[in-house]
CSV table of C-alpha atoms in Angstrom, one decimal:
chain,number,residue,atom,x,y,z
A,635,MET,CA,-10.1,-11.3,20.7
A,636,LEU,CA,-9.7,-10.0,17.3
A,637,ASP,CA,-6.8,-11.7,16.0
A,638,ARG,CA,-8.2,-14.6,17.2
A,639,ILE,CA,-11.0,-13.6,14.8
A,640,GLY,CA,-9.1,-13.7,13.2
A,641,CYS,CA,-10.5,-10.0,12.0
A,642,GLY,CA,-8.0,-7.1,11.4
A,643,TYR,CA,-7.9,-3.6,12.6
A,644,LEU,CA,-6.3,-0.5,11.7
A,645,VAL,CA,-5.6,3.1,13.0
A,646,LEU,CA,-5.8,5.9,10.3
A,647,GLU,CA,-5.0,9.8,11.7
A,648,SER,CA,-6.4,12.4,9.5
A,649,ARG,CA,-4.2,12.3,6.5
A,650,ARG,CA,-5.2,8.6,6.2
A,651,LYS,CA,-1.5,7.1,7.7
A,652,VAL,CA,-1.9,3.6,10.1
A,653,VAL,CA,-0.8,4.4,12.8
A,654,GLU,CA,-1.9,1.2,15.0
A,655,ALA,CA,-2.6,-2.5,13.9
A,656,ASN,CA,-3.3,-5.4,14.8
A,657,ALA,CA,-1.9,-9.3,13.6
A,658,SER,CA,-4.3,-9.7,11.8
A,659,ALA,CA,-4.1,-6.7,10.0
A,660,ARG,CA,-0.3,-6.7,8.8
A,661,GLN,CA,-1.3,-10.5,7.4
A,662,ILE,CA,-4.3,-9.7,5.2
A,663,LEU,CA,-2.5,-6.6,4.2
A,664,GLY,CA,0.4,-8.8,3.6
A,665,SER,CA,1.0,-9.9,-0.2
A,666,ASP,CA,1.7,-13.6,-1.4
A,667,GLY,CA,1.4,-14.9,2.8
A,668,ASN,CA,3.9,-12.5,3.6
A,669,THR,CA,2.8,-10.5,7.2
A,670,VAL,CA,3.5,-7.0,6.4
A,671,GLN,CA,5.5,-4.9,9.6
A,672,THR,CA,6.0,-1.6,9.1
A,673,LEU,CA,3.7,1.1,9.9
A,674,ASP,CA,4.4,3.1,6.3
A,675,GLN,CA,3.8,-0.7,4.6
A,676,LEU,CA,0.9,-1.1,5.7
A,677,THR,CA,-0.7,2.0,4.7
A,678,SER,CA,1.4,1.1,1.7
A,679,ALA,CA,-0.4,-2.0,1.1
A,680,PHE,CA,-4.0,-0.2,2.8
A,681,ARG,CA,-4.0,2.1,-0.1
A,682,ARG,CA,-3.9,-0.9,-3.0
A,683,LEU,CA,-6.7,-2.7,-1.4
A,684,MET,CA,-8.7,0.7,-1.9
A,685,ASP,CA,-7.6,1.6,-4.5
A,686,ARG,CA,-9.6,-1.8,-6.1
A,687,ALA,CA,-12.9,-0.6,-4.5
A,688,PRO,CA,-15.2,1.0,-6.4
A,689,ASN,CA,-16.1,4.4,-7.1
A,690,ARG,CA,-13.7,5.4,-4.3
A,691,PRO,CA,-15.4,4.8,-0.9
A,692,SER,CA,-14.5,6.8,1.6
A,693,LEU,CA,-14.0,5.7,5.1
A,694,GLY,CA,-16.2,7.2,8.2
A,695,SER,CA,-14.8,7.1,11.9
A,696,LEU,CA,-15.7,3.6,12.3
A,697,SER,CA,-15.0,1.6,8.2
A,698,TRP,CA,-15.6,-1.9,8.0
A,699,VAL,CA,-13.2,-3.7,4.3
A,700,VAL,CA,-14.6,-6.7,3.8
A,701,VAL,CA,-11.7,-8.9,1.2
A,702,SER,CA,-13.0,-12.1,-0.4
A,703,SER,CA,-9.4,-13.1,-2.5
A,704,LYS,CA,-6.6,-10.9,-2.8
A,705,ASP,CA,-7.9,-10.0,-6.0
A,706,ASP,CA,-11.2,-9.3,-5.4
A,707,ALA,CA,-12.6,-5.8,-4.3
A,708,PRO,CA,-13.4,-5.0,-1.3
A,709,LEU,CA,-16.5,-4.0,1.0
A,710,VAL,CA,-16.2,-0.7,2.4
A,711,LEU,CA,-19.2,-0.3,4.9
A,712,ASN,CA,-19.4,2.6,6.7
A,713,GLN,CA,-20.9,3.0,10.6
A,714,ILE,CA,-20.6,7.0,13.3
A,715,ALA,CA,-18.5,6.3,15.9
A,716,GLU,CA,-19.2,9.9,17.8
A,717,ASP,CA,-15.8,9.5,20.2
A,718,MET,CA,-12.9,9.5,17.8
A,719,PRO,CA,-11.4,12.4,17.1
A,720,ASP,CA,-12.1,14.8,14.0
A,721,GLY,CA,-10.6,13.1,11.1
A,722,ALA,CA,-9.3,9.2,12.9
A,723,SER,CA,-10.6,6.2,11.9
A,724,VAL,CA,-10.8,2.8,13.0
A,725,VAL,CA,-10.6,0.2,9.6
A,726,MET,CA,-12.1,-2.9,10.3
A,727,LEU,CA,-10.6,-5.7,8.3
A,728,VAL,CA,-12.3,-9.1,7.1
A,729,ASP,CA,-11.1,-12.3,6.0
A,730,LEU,CA,-14.3,-14.0,4.4
A,731,ASP,CA,-11.5,-16.8,2.8
A,732,VAL,CA,-9.6,-17.3,6.5
A,733,HIS,CA,-11.1,-19.8,8.5
A,734,LEU,CA,-11.0,-20.2,12.2
A,735,GLU,CA,-9.8,-23.5,13.3
A,736,PRO,CA,-10.8,-24.8,17.5
A,737,ASN,CA,-8.0,-25.5,19.4
A,738,PRO,CA,-7.3,-29.0,19.0
A,739,PHE,CA,-7.1,-28.6,23.3
A,740,MET,CA,-9.9,-27.3,23.7
A,741,LEU,CA,-11.9,-29.2,22.1
A,742,GLN,CA,-10.4,-33.2,24.0
A,743,ARG,CA,-10.9,-31.2,27.1
A,744,MET,CA,-14.4,-30.0,26.3
A,745,PHE,CA,-15.6,-32.7,24.7
A,746,GLY,CA,-14.0,-36.0,25.8
A,747,LEU,CA,-11.9,-36.5,22.2
A,748,THR,CA,-9.1,-38.9,21.7
A,749,MET,CA,-6.2,-36.9,19.1
A,750,ALA,CA,-7.8,-39.3,16.4
A,751,GLU,CA,-11.5,-38.5,16.7
A,752,THR,CA,-9.9,-34.2,17.3
A,753,ARG,CA,-7.8,-34.9,14.3
A,754,LEU,CA,-10.8,-35.8,12.4
A,755,ALA,CA,-13.2,-33.0,13.6
A,756,LEU,CA,-10.9,-30.6,12.6
A,757,GLN,CA,-10.5,-31.5,8.8
A,758,MET,CA,-14.5,-31.3,9.5
A,759,ALA,CA,-14.0,-27.7,9.7
A,760,ARG,CA,-11.6,-27.3,6.6
A,761,GLY,CA,-14.6,-28.7,5.4
A,762,ASP,CA,-12.8,-32.0,4.2
A,763,ILE,CA,-15.5,-34.8,3.6
A,764,PRO,CA,-15.0,-38.7,5.4
A,765,ALA,CA,-14.0,-40.1,2.0
A,766,ASP,CA,-10.8,-37.5,1.3
A,767,VAL,CA,-9.9,-37.9,4.9
A,768,ALA,CA,-10.3,-41.6,4.8
A,769,ARG,CA,-7.9,-41.0,1.6
A,770,ASP,CA,-5.8,-38.5,2.9
A,771,ARG,CA,-4.8,-40.1,6.6
A,772,ARG,CA,-4.8,-44.2,4.9
A,773,LEU,CA,-6.9,-45.2,6.7
A,774,SER,CA,-10.7,-47.0,5.6
A,775,ARG,CA,-13.6,-45.2,5.3
A,776,THR,CA,-15.6,-47.8,7.6
A,777,THR,CA,-12.8,-46.4,10.6
A,778,VAL,CA,-13.0,-43.0,9.8
A,779,ARG,CA,-17.5,-43.3,10.1
A,780,SER,CA,-17.4,-45.2,13.5
A,781,GLN,CA,-14.8,-42.3,14.4
A,782,LEU,CA,-16.6,-39.4,13.4
A,783,ALA,CA,-19.9,-41.6,14.7
A,784,SER,CA,-18.0,-41.1,18.5
A,785,VAL,CA,-17.5,-37.1,17.1
A,786,PHE,CA,-21.2,-36.8,16.6
A,787,ALA,CA,-22.0,-38.9,20.3
A,788,LYS,CA,-20.0,-36.9,22.3
A,789,THR,CA,-20.4,-33.2,20.2
A,790,GLN,CA,-24.0,-33.9,20.8
A,791,THR,CA,-24.4,-33.2,17.2
A,792,ARG,CA,-26.4,-35.7,15.1
A,793,ARG,CA,-25.1,-34.0,11.1
A,794,GLN,CA,-21.0,-32.9,9.8
A,795,ALA,CA,-23.5,-29.4,8.9
A,796,GLU,CA,-24.3,-29.3,12.8
A,797,LEU,CA,-20.7,-30.5,14.2
A,798,VAL,CA,-18.8,-27.8,11.3
A,799,THR,CA,-21.2,-25.0,13.0
A,800,LEU,CA,-20.6,-25.9,16.5
A,801,LEU,CA,-16.8,-25.9,15.6
A,802,ALA,CA,-16.6,-23.0,14.0
A,803,ARG,CA,-18.5,-21.3,17.2
A,804,ILE,CA,-15.7,-22.5,20.0
A,805,ALA,CA,-12.8,-21.5,17.5
A,806,VAL,CA,-13.0,-18.0,19.4
A,807,LEU,CA,-12.2,-19.7,22.7
A,808,PRO,CA,-8.9,-19.4,23.5
């Protein structure tokens, strides 16, 4: 589930060496879009990330590390977790630049969208505007507006902001 919502996790032993990680953590800690593979590489990448944090924050038994771009300093939030072995930590990684996207087949099943409407809804979820969609897909603005009106009707939304909010909420579904 964490991978589905783009949330990474690391389990660190007492010497702050990574002993477990999910695919999202490997992706978040990767450089230039490469996925980090080995635990030693993950440990090094995590240390580099933490070196960018102001004031060298210490990690709690449960810590949240929020990154917004590959060069910005991460924000570290600590929580107390009672059931962790001494010195071990779980680190949750959240990349604010990751945009979740709903499953297109789920959209079609849930709302009865056509393939064209589904593509349009996904583009709206990515932050595109109708004029850009029309230009990119070589459609008239009238066609895109008509498809968008149909998407609004089928999803029971009235504005693009409502549609994007709905799509973000269902993006966690399989």
